[in-house]
XYZ file of C-alpha atoms in Angstrom:
613
model
C 0.000 0.000 0.000
C 2.769 2.435 0.923
C 4.611 1.982 -2.382
C 1.429 2.738 -4.302
C 0.948 5.974 -2.369
C 4.512 7.128 -3.052
C 4.265 6.381 -6.767
C 1.031 8.327 -6.909
C 2.639 11.283 -5.153
C 5.437 11.421 -7.712
C 2.932 11.266 -10.567
C 0.961 14.168 -9.103
C 4.111 16.231 -8.581
C 4.917 15.972 -12.287
C 1.582 17.467 -13.341
C 1.853 20.934 -14.965
C -0.630 22.464 -12.513
C -1.675 20.876 -9.227
C -5.447 20.951 -8.630
C -6.340 21.751 -5.026
C -8.806 18.850 -4.660
C -6.678 16.291 -6.551
C -7.187 12.908 -4.840
C -3.617 12.001 -5.842
C -2.140 14.569 -3.440
C -0.412 12.890 -0.494
C -0.430 14.414 2.996
C 1.387 13.388 6.160
C 0.609 15.977 8.830
C -3.078 15.186 9.415
C -2.417 11.702 10.830
C 1.407 11.611 11.213
C 1.529 9.090 8.363
C 1.123 9.098 4.575
C -2.429 9.318 3.255
C -4.120 10.506 0.093
C -5.599 13.935 0.806
C -9.034 12.687 -0.266
C -8.828 9.964 2.420
C -8.158 12.243 5.389
C -10.888 13.174 7.857
C -9.259 16.552 8.572
C -9.392 19.948 6.862
C -6.080 20.079 4.980
C -4.695 22.479 2.370
C -1.555 21.664 0.376
C 0.572 24.342 -1.289
C 2.514 22.429 -3.935
C 5.874 22.915 -5.594
C 4.077 24.012 -8.762
C 2.054 26.587 -6.806
C 5.269 28.067 -5.418
C 6.969 28.189 -8.812
C 3.958 29.798 -10.443
C 3.089 32.401 -7.794
C 6.706 33.172 -6.764
C 6.190 34.143 -3.106
C 9.259 35.616 -1.415
C 8.285 34.537 2.103
C 6.364 31.712 3.763
C 3.724 34.149 5.026
C 3.231 35.395 1.458
C 2.877 31.789 0.271
C 0.209 31.145 2.938
C -1.727 34.396 2.459
C -4.544 32.950 0.310
C -4.929 29.691 2.264
C -8.454 29.073 3.621
C -8.840 30.352 7.178
C -5.532 32.241 7.270
C -5.053 35.972 7.846
C -1.639 37.673 7.740
C -0.379 40.595 9.804
C 2.937 42.188 8.784
C 5.141 44.970 10.168
C 6.457 46.057 6.777
C 8.369 44.344 3.956
C 10.317 41.122 3.578
C 12.131 40.004 6.709
C 10.070 42.202 9.011
C 8.119 40.699 11.874
C 4.928 39.058 10.669
C 2.424 36.614 12.078
C -0.673 34.799 10.979
C -4.034 33.774 12.363
C -5.599 30.413 11.529
C -9.367 30.422 11.974
C -8.884 33.330 14.375
C -6.210 31.553 16.463
C -2.901 33.421 16.797
C 0.372 31.975 15.537
C 1.738 31.217 19.018
C -1.159 28.783 19.408
C -0.272 26.631 16.423
C 2.530 24.170 15.767
C 5.114 24.591 12.980
C 7.275 21.720 11.696
C 10.017 21.578 9.066
C 10.499 18.045 7.757
C 8.970 16.784 10.996
C 11.251 18.876 13.237
C 9.408 21.260 15.556
C 10.803 24.802 15.381
C 10.213 28.038 17.264
C 11.259 30.117 20.257
C 10.424 28.914 23.765
C 10.872 32.456 25.103
C 8.463 34.208 22.732
C 6.421 31.130 21.868
C 6.356 31.856 18.132
C 8.066 30.801 14.923
C 9.680 33.410 12.668
C 7.979 32.171 9.500
C 9.179 35.268 7.657
C 12.779 34.017 7.932
C 12.229 30.532 6.452
C 13.745 30.366 2.916
C 11.022 29.736 0.333
C 13.536 28.559 -2.289
C 14.160 25.402 -0.271
C 10.499 24.402 0.060
C 8.897 21.479 -1.782
C 5.399 21.896 -0.368
C 3.475 23.173 2.659
C 0.677 21.326 4.459
C -1.802 23.283 6.580
C -4.081 21.298 8.920
C -6.897 23.454 10.286
C -8.261 22.612 13.717
C -6.857 21.453 17.069
C -4.224 18.696 16.886
C -2.887 18.452 20.454
C -4.173 14.861 20.564
C -1.415 13.962 18.077
C 1.229 16.667 18.511
C 0.836 17.971 22.061
C 1.007 21.552 23.322
C 0.484 24.633 21.160
C -1.533 22.911 18.414
C -4.780 24.725 19.331
C -5.255 26.371 15.931
C -3.699 23.638 13.833
C -0.392 22.486 12.377
C 1.716 23.910 9.551
C 4.359 21.559 8.179
C 6.965 22.640 5.638
C 8.671 19.991 3.514
C 11.967 20.916 1.898
C 12.946 19.903 -1.638
C 13.312 16.203 -2.371
C 14.274 14.041 -5.328
C 12.742 10.596 -5.769
C 13.920 9.709 -9.300
C 16.979 7.473 -9.566
C 19.434 9.880 -11.164
C 21.411 13.021 -10.492
C 19.588 16.321 -10.663
C 20.433 19.983 -10.244
C 18.424 23.205 -10.477
C 19.513 26.825 -10.471
C 17.090 29.700 -9.861
C 17.937 33.404 -10.092
C 15.452 36.163 -9.274
C 15.401 39.933 -9.142
C 12.908 42.726 -8.712
C 11.697 45.854 -6.968
C 13.569 47.452 -4.044
C 16.779 45.911 -5.373
C 15.570 42.469 -4.358
C 17.900 39.652 -5.434
C 17.494 35.957 -4.870
C 19.556 32.939 -5.860
C 19.241 29.242 -5.128
C 20.781 25.977 -6.205
C 19.587 22.469 -5.408
C 21.560 19.316 -6.139
C 20.487 15.733 -5.581
C 21.645 12.239 -6.415
C 19.800 8.940 -6.095
C 20.815 5.441 -7.138
C 17.865 3.554 -5.687
C 19.559 2.781 -2.375
C 21.079 6.123 -1.421
C 19.998 9.729 -1.797
C 21.974 12.906 -1.236
C 20.402 16.372 -1.397
C 21.796 19.875 -0.979
C 19.876 23.158 -1.145
C 21.588 26.543 -0.876
C 19.825 29.907 -1.095
C 20.506 33.604 -0.609
C 18.032 36.487 -0.478
C 18.694 40.207 -0.141
C 16.583 43.343 -0.504
C 17.024 47.027 0.241
C 13.408 47.101 1.414
C 11.657 50.376 2.194
C 11.103 52.616 5.207
C 8.649 50.648 7.347
C 7.921 53.614 9.669
C 8.085 56.772 7.547
C 6.342 58.740 10.319
C 9.513 58.286 12.429
C 11.762 60.166 10.000
C 12.881 62.457 12.849
C 14.827 59.456 14.158
C 16.548 59.100 10.791
C 14.815 58.202 7.549
C 16.142 54.959 6.064
C 15.183 51.884 4.094
C 14.857 48.744 6.188
C 16.746 46.032 4.357
C 16.971 42.283 4.832
C 19.395 39.447 4.053
C 18.933 35.697 4.449
C 21.350 32.873 3.623
C 20.506 29.215 4.117
C 21.832 25.731 3.469
C 19.985 22.397 3.801
C 21.656 18.980 3.546
C 19.894 15.601 3.654
C 20.915 11.992 3.168
C 19.093 8.669 2.996
C 20.431 5.144 2.686
C 18.411 1.969 2.378
C 19.619 -1.363 3.735
C 17.076 -4.077 3.158
C 13.851 -2.989 4.827
C 15.523 -0.199 6.781
C 16.048 3.385 5.629
C 18.497 5.564 7.526
C 17.970 9.325 7.387
C 20.007 12.340 8.472
C 20.012 16.044 7.705
C 20.738 19.573 8.815
C 19.549 23.098 8.071
C 21.314 26.370 8.814
C 19.759 29.809 8.228
C 21.339 33.143 9.102
C 20.673 36.779 8.298
C 19.576 40.138 9.606
C 16.783 42.647 9.180
C 16.758 46.381 9.860
C 13.816 47.875 11.724
C 12.696 51.198 13.205
C 11.713 52.839 16.494
C 13.546 50.562 18.886
C 13.464 51.496 22.566
C 16.852 52.599 23.964
C 15.787 53.593 27.454
C 14.478 56.473 29.550
C 16.370 59.775 29.710
C 15.671 61.295 33.133
C 17.262 64.611 32.172
C 14.935 65.015 29.194
C 12.044 63.360 30.966
C 11.198 61.080 28.039
C 11.854 57.697 26.462
C 14.561 57.492 23.786
C 14.133 55.564 20.531
C 16.343 54.847 17.541
C 15.898 53.799 13.905
C 19.391 52.275 13.940
C 18.096 48.846 14.902
C 19.041 45.417 13.570
C 17.841 41.916 14.430
C 20.439 39.212 13.740
C 19.247 35.622 13.635
C 20.648 32.134 13.316
C 18.416 29.054 13.115
C 19.894 25.574 12.903
C 18.526 22.057 13.080
C 19.900 18.541 12.900
C 18.081 15.230 12.721
C 18.820 11.541 12.353
C 16.400 8.669 12.117
C 15.490 5.252 10.821
C 12.373 3.933 9.098
C 11.863 0.181 9.126
C 9.240 -1.507 6.947
C 8.913 -4.712 8.934
C 6.085 -5.921 6.706
C 3.685 -4.627 4.081
C 1.460 -3.440 6.917
C 3.846 -2.416 9.718
C 6.340 0.456 9.773
C 8.466 1.649 12.681
C 10.027 5.121 12.790
C 12.545 6.656 15.159
C 13.899 10.195 14.915
C 16.117 12.375 17.114
C 16.392 16.102 16.395
C 18.024 19.245 17.748
C 16.845 22.781 16.954
C 18.464 26.077 17.944
C 16.760 29.477 17.672
C 19.172 32.405 18.225
C 18.097 36.067 17.992
C 20.417 38.997 18.794
C 19.318 42.647 18.853
C 21.798 45.394 17.909
C 20.789 49.003 18.695
C 22.914 51.977 17.607
C 25.789 49.569 17.000
C 25.648 48.021 20.475
C 24.707 44.389 21.167
C 21.636 44.013 23.351
C 19.939 40.925 24.769
C 20.125 37.683 22.862
C 17.424 35.037 23.203
C 18.443 31.457 22.517
C 16.216 28.388 22.537
C 17.611 24.882 22.177
C 15.053 22.124 21.643
C 15.893 18.441 21.703
C 13.306 15.924 20.619
C 13.002 12.151 20.340
C 10.125 10.501 18.474
C 9.213 6.825 18.254
C 6.243 5.797 16.133
C 4.616 2.626 14.839
C 2.154 2.591 11.926
C 0.095 -0.546 11.300
C -2.564 -1.284 8.679
C -4.604 -4.188 10.025
C -6.378 -4.344 6.666
C -7.452 -1.858 4.037
C -9.997 -0.422 6.461
C -8.224 -0.075 9.817
C -5.142 2.043 10.620
C -3.322 2.366 13.954
C -0.627 4.970 14.641
C 0.967 4.982 18.096
C 4.123 6.384 19.604
C 6.188 8.206 22.202
C 7.491 11.804 22.121
C 10.159 13.385 24.300
C 10.975 17.101 24.159
C 13.326 19.321 26.157
C 13.484 23.138 25.886
C 16.574 24.957 27.154
C 16.955 28.763 27.236
C 19.992 28.892 29.544
C 22.257 30.377 26.845
C 20.116 33.534 26.621
C 21.627 36.714 28.091
C 18.426 37.147 30.097
C 18.509 35.217 33.369
C 15.383 33.115 34.001
C 14.529 31.557 37.379
C 13.917 28.323 35.490
C 15.637 27.793 32.153
C 14.858 24.184 31.162
C 11.802 21.940 31.075
C 10.936 18.659 29.453
C 7.800 16.915 28.237
C 7.084 13.227 27.724
C 4.041 11.942 25.868
C 2.235 8.849 24.600
C -0.154 9.180 21.661
C -2.322 6.989 19.460
C -4.598 7.320 16.442
C -7.140 4.700 15.356
C -8.789 5.269 11.981
C -11.517 3.111 10.466
C -12.704 3.307 6.853
C -15.901 1.796 5.536
C -17.754 1.834 2.241
C -19.518 5.102 3.087
C -17.731 6.430 6.139
C -14.437 7.218 7.848
C -13.860 7.733 11.549
C -10.746 8.622 13.525
C -10.103 8.702 17.258
C -6.865 10.171 18.610
C -5.636 10.585 22.174
C -2.500 11.783 23.897
C -1.150 12.022 27.447
C 1.531 14.660 28.087
C 3.634 14.770 31.245
C 5.131 18.268 31.462
C 7.879 18.969 34.015
C 6.413 22.391 34.860
C 2.664 21.689 34.710
C 2.044 17.997 35.284
C -0.119 15.747 33.135
C -2.566 16.730 30.408
C -4.855 14.473 28.406
C -6.258 15.517 25.042
C -8.375 13.720 22.496
C -9.871 14.229 19.065
C -12.775 12.643 17.184
C -13.280 13.113 13.436
C -15.712 11.421 11.082
C -17.262 11.725 7.657
C -20.173 9.994 5.970
C -21.116 9.688 2.296
C -24.703 10.895 2.579
C -25.273 10.616 -1.185
C -23.055 9.849 -4.196
C -22.137 13.532 -4.468
C -22.545 14.653 -0.858
C -20.338 13.982 2.161
C -20.792 15.342 5.688
C -17.988 15.740 8.239
C -17.895 16.382 11.977
C -15.250 16.630 14.645
C -14.452 17.558 18.225
C -11.010 18.039 19.774
C -9.385 19.330 22.941
C -6.037 21.116 23.077
C -3.756 23.123 25.345
C -0.971 25.741 25.313
C 1.867 25.938 27.835
C 3.061 29.399 28.945
C 6.400 30.559 27.551
C 9.532 31.154 29.608
C 8.884 34.888 29.239
C 5.347 34.449 30.571
C 6.509 32.589 33.655
C 10.016 33.722 34.463
C 10.735 37.159 32.973
C 12.553 39.030 35.804
C 10.183 41.047 37.999
C 7.299 40.536 35.573
C 6.811 36.829 34.886
C 4.127 34.844 36.676
C 5.266 31.340 37.765
C 1.710 30.525 38.879
C 0.261 30.621 35.368
C -1.849 27.709 34.208
C -1.784 26.362 30.654
C -4.532 27.527 28.316
C -7.111 24.897 27.386
C -9.494 24.708 24.469
C -12.123 22.615 22.759
C -13.036 22.874 19.095
C -16.121 21.540 17.320
C -16.465 21.351 13.531
C -19.211 20.462 11.092
C -18.760 20.317 7.332
C -20.398 19.494 4.023
C -18.634 18.463 0.803
C -20.601 18.638 -2.442
C -19.018 17.325 -5.649
C -21.557 17.615 -8.474
C -18.954 16.716 -11.116
C -15.480 15.183 -11.023
C -13.972 18.563 -11.879
C -16.047 20.637 -9.458
C -16.238 20.633 -5.638
C -17.617 22.784 -2.817
C -16.836 22.613 0.905
C -18.648 24.403 3.721
C -17.086 24.147 7.170
C -18.496 25.505 10.424
C -16.252 25.684 13.485
C -16.296 26.895 17.068
C -13.396 27.115 19.529
C -13.763 27.798 23.228
C -10.454 28.992 24.672
C -10.188 29.188 28.482
C -7.528 30.558 30.853
C -6.139 32.636 27.996
C -2.858 34.259 28.989
C -2.826 38.048 28.705
C -0.324 40.697 29.766
C -1.781 43.738 31.567
C -0.607 46.351 34.117
C -1.095 45.477 37.791
C -2.051 47.883 40.600
C 1.492 49.277 40.590
C 1.516 49.804 36.844
C 3.853 46.866 36.141
C 2.936 44.651 33.194
C 2.397 41.024 34.193
C 0.700 38.005 32.605
C -2.269 36.215 34.130
C -5.001 33.714 33.196
C -7.855 36.142 32.766
C -9.544 35.792 29.417
C -12.012 33.345 27.955
C -12.533 33.570 24.210
C -15.182 32.111 21.934
C -14.363 31.891 18.229
C -16.980 30.892 15.677
C -16.634 30.835 11.933
C -17.872 29.594 8.584
C -15.596 28.651 5.711
C -16.465 28.176 2.037
C -14.025 26.523 -0.380
C -14.739 25.994 -4.079
C -12.534 24.342 -6.725
C -13.087 23.946 -10.445
C -10.831 22.241 -12.982
C -11.967 23.320 -16.455
C -9.220 21.721 -18.471
C -6.783 24.528 -19.223
C -8.293 26.726 -16.514
C -8.310 26.101 -12.773
C -10.251 28.229 -10.298
C -10.081 28.165 -6.520
C -12.085 30.366 -4.180
C -12.386 30.531 -0.422
C -14.202 32.860 1.961
C -14.322 33.037 5.729
C -16.764 34.623 8.178
C -15.292 34.994 11.650
C -16.386 36.138 15.091
C -13.778 36.304 17.868
C -15.345 37.405 21.146
C -13.504 38.069 24.370
C -16.234 36.780 26.707
C -15.138 38.985 29.589
C -15.040 42.294 27.697
C -17.566 41.337 24.981
C -15.121 42.685 22.386
C -13.492 41.335 19.222
C -9.882 40.164 19.338
C -7.445 42.531 17.642
C -6.337 42.185 14.016
C -8.957 39.549 13.131
C -11.117 40.512 10.152
C -14.698 39.333 10.251
C -14.656 38.722 6.497
C -11.901 37.470 4.192
C -12.008 36.039 0.667
C -9.489 34.797 -1.897
C -9.815 33.997 -5.596
C -7.168 32.244 -7.676
C -7.307 31.613 -11.454
C -4.714 29.675 -13.484
C -4.934 29.403 -17.285
C -2.558 27.357 -19.444
C -1.806 28.126 -23.092
C 0.603 25.456 -24.331
C 3.864 26.203 -22.487
C 2.553 29.412 -20.865
C 0.628 29.481 -17.582
C -0.986 32.733 -16.490
C -2.176 33.347 -12.948
C -4.326 35.942 -11.230
C -5.428 36.222 -7.629
C -7.445 38.628 -5.525
C -7.147 38.720 -1.730
C -9.761 40.586 0.333
C -9.309 41.397 4.032
C -12.087 43.150 5.951
C -11.931 45.720 8.738
C -9.893 44.895 11.867
C -9.651 46.418 15.336
C -6.201 47.417 16.611
C -7.075 47.774 20.310
C -8.719 45.520 22.878
C -11.505 48.041 23.544
C -12.460 48.097 19.840
C -12.191 51.880 19.525
C -9.675 51.964 16.653
C -10.331 50.217 13.360
C -8.302 49.630 10.191
C -10.107 49.706 6.866
C -10.503 46.669 4.653
C -8.581 46.226 1.413
C -8.242 44.023 -1.666
C -4.903 43.136 -3.248
C -4.568 41.936 -6.850
C -1.588 39.923 -8.099
C -0.527 38.648 -11.532
C 1.990 35.974 -12.452
C 3.175 34.118 -15.541
C 5.438 31.139 -16.166
C 6.739 29.951 -19.552
C 8.298 26.506 -20.068
C 10.816 26.798 -22.889
C 11.774 23.162 -22.338
C 11.706 20.590 -19.531
C 14.987 22.164 -18.377
C 14.309 25.899 -18.724
C 11.501 28.200 -17.617
C 11.058 31.903 -16.980
C 8.500 33.419 -14.659
C 7.398 36.892 -13.613
C 4.993 38.332 -11.075
C 3.417 41.631 -10.120
C 2.365 41.954 -6.486
C -0.202 44.596 -5.475
C -1.054 45.271 -9.107
C -3.079 48.434 -8.432
C -0.450 49.901 -6.069
C -3.004 49.839 -3.233
C -2.140 51.957 -0.188
C -3.251 49.789 2.741
C -2.359 49.046 6.366
C -1.625 45.579 7.726
C -0.370 46.672 11.172
C -1.063 50.122 12.596
C 1.942 52.443 12.320
C 3.768 50.369 9.679
C 4.046 50.953 5.941
C 3.361 48.230 3.391
C 4.811 47.550 -0.047
C 3.323 49.223 -3.079
C 3.386 47.615 -6.517
C 6.381 45.292 -6.882
C 7.678 43.350 -9.880
C 9.802 40.206 -9.822
C 11.291 37.880 -12.435
C 12.837 34.401 -12.109
C 15.094 32.303 -14.361
C 15.148 28.582 -13.572
C 17.291 25.899 -15.233
C 17.374 22.155 -14.488
C 20.028 19.690 -15.568
């Protein structure tokens, strides 16, 4: 069964344009094992290699912008701080993996998606909905997994890509791979640089400047097969820096005011290493073991002087068994161990390490007209004790063209080291956040080339951690808020031969139950339209992205206006080895605001040359 799935995945990857609802698409993240996307009981979106080549995003957040349920908030151009919301859930409440390795800062609790090199990505899987019952803490909103470039064919392969565009943006990447059936070697190297633009033009009195960005990355992977066992190892190293504005220097008592500077730089280094083995003990039983190490290092430099550095080291061990009892019953079970260490940070924390051990299992049953999945997990956290989570998902073929889906899942979020142990402000008595999410969906497929999905969802988030001033005016975190998020999601796909259309829209309500207010930076309405049209070797693309009004303050007194962005792209295949592509972002040069006080890019133009040999 597994070999059939992999062959199908390769066939789909070779298609000129990947159709969003293609049953040949293979996903891993939804169940921690390989499945055809059409066979999952979860809401999953896949951004394929062909999507990335066609649309030419320059950041992961840009690549995710039109994904159902996702909203993006950015503090300027490429390399600047950005975050996303998935069905109204903030980024620190979702899990991010790269090739199965969990990444992110244990001090801030977030992943710097804007620093992940797009040129090294093969595809991105987005699972919407709570997944703590499979992945543990922080998977309240869902899971985003990024897969780097791979090569399955048995030969040597190399690809060079060179890009350039507005704001003196330059990008180069090379990928090399070799496979002889038993061994595979892969190397991906990329470099990105841009002059950027002034992200806070209203702070020109501090020194007007463009806020540039550089990013260099290397990824190495190796596989070797011995009989029924495949040994895997790899590493990734990313380094760079981004300029930013209005950084706090301190308080000047003589002047009686706070001092800020535009001479501010964030330097970052992210590195990961992994090694593992996959053993196919039979046609129905596979055992996996993986050990990984991730390091997240951020250093601030203000006016030429080094400031605090925040360093997270995460070690993880995963053991997993996957067993198909027959074509209708699947069992996935395993053990996870994770240790976070922030002791190398310049900031002194009262506690600087903690570990987590967990057992998890997934049982999935498929029948002629139905699928059902039950997942459960027990986490033993050194700081908080034990937590049990579970998830139930099911679908039923109500009619030949109609399928209904339903699900319920619990999840939790552990406080960060900053939340608990920041000197004089942290709160060591914080409790983890808990949540439950219910979903109900309908899939209607009137024709093989046409499909519609309607998903309703509701998340109840309790003991939400919020920072606020205490009686003495000192900012401290506490478990104060309870939030109810409800939403409706429409997804439509049409494959009309040479033309593919995808559309999604989301209605969202995010209520703070204590204040009866909407959460900040969540639009009540969003919509995205994507059209691809192929003319022989030329593929033309157009998309429109609408974001509604958003509040910028907790009291809902300040509101940002809605906006629509239009983008164009084109890709021409001169031969199987050579293609040229171009894109225009923000076609109408729309003046809009993503985050209050920060500028956004106007119309930008990019071009890419790609050669394979």
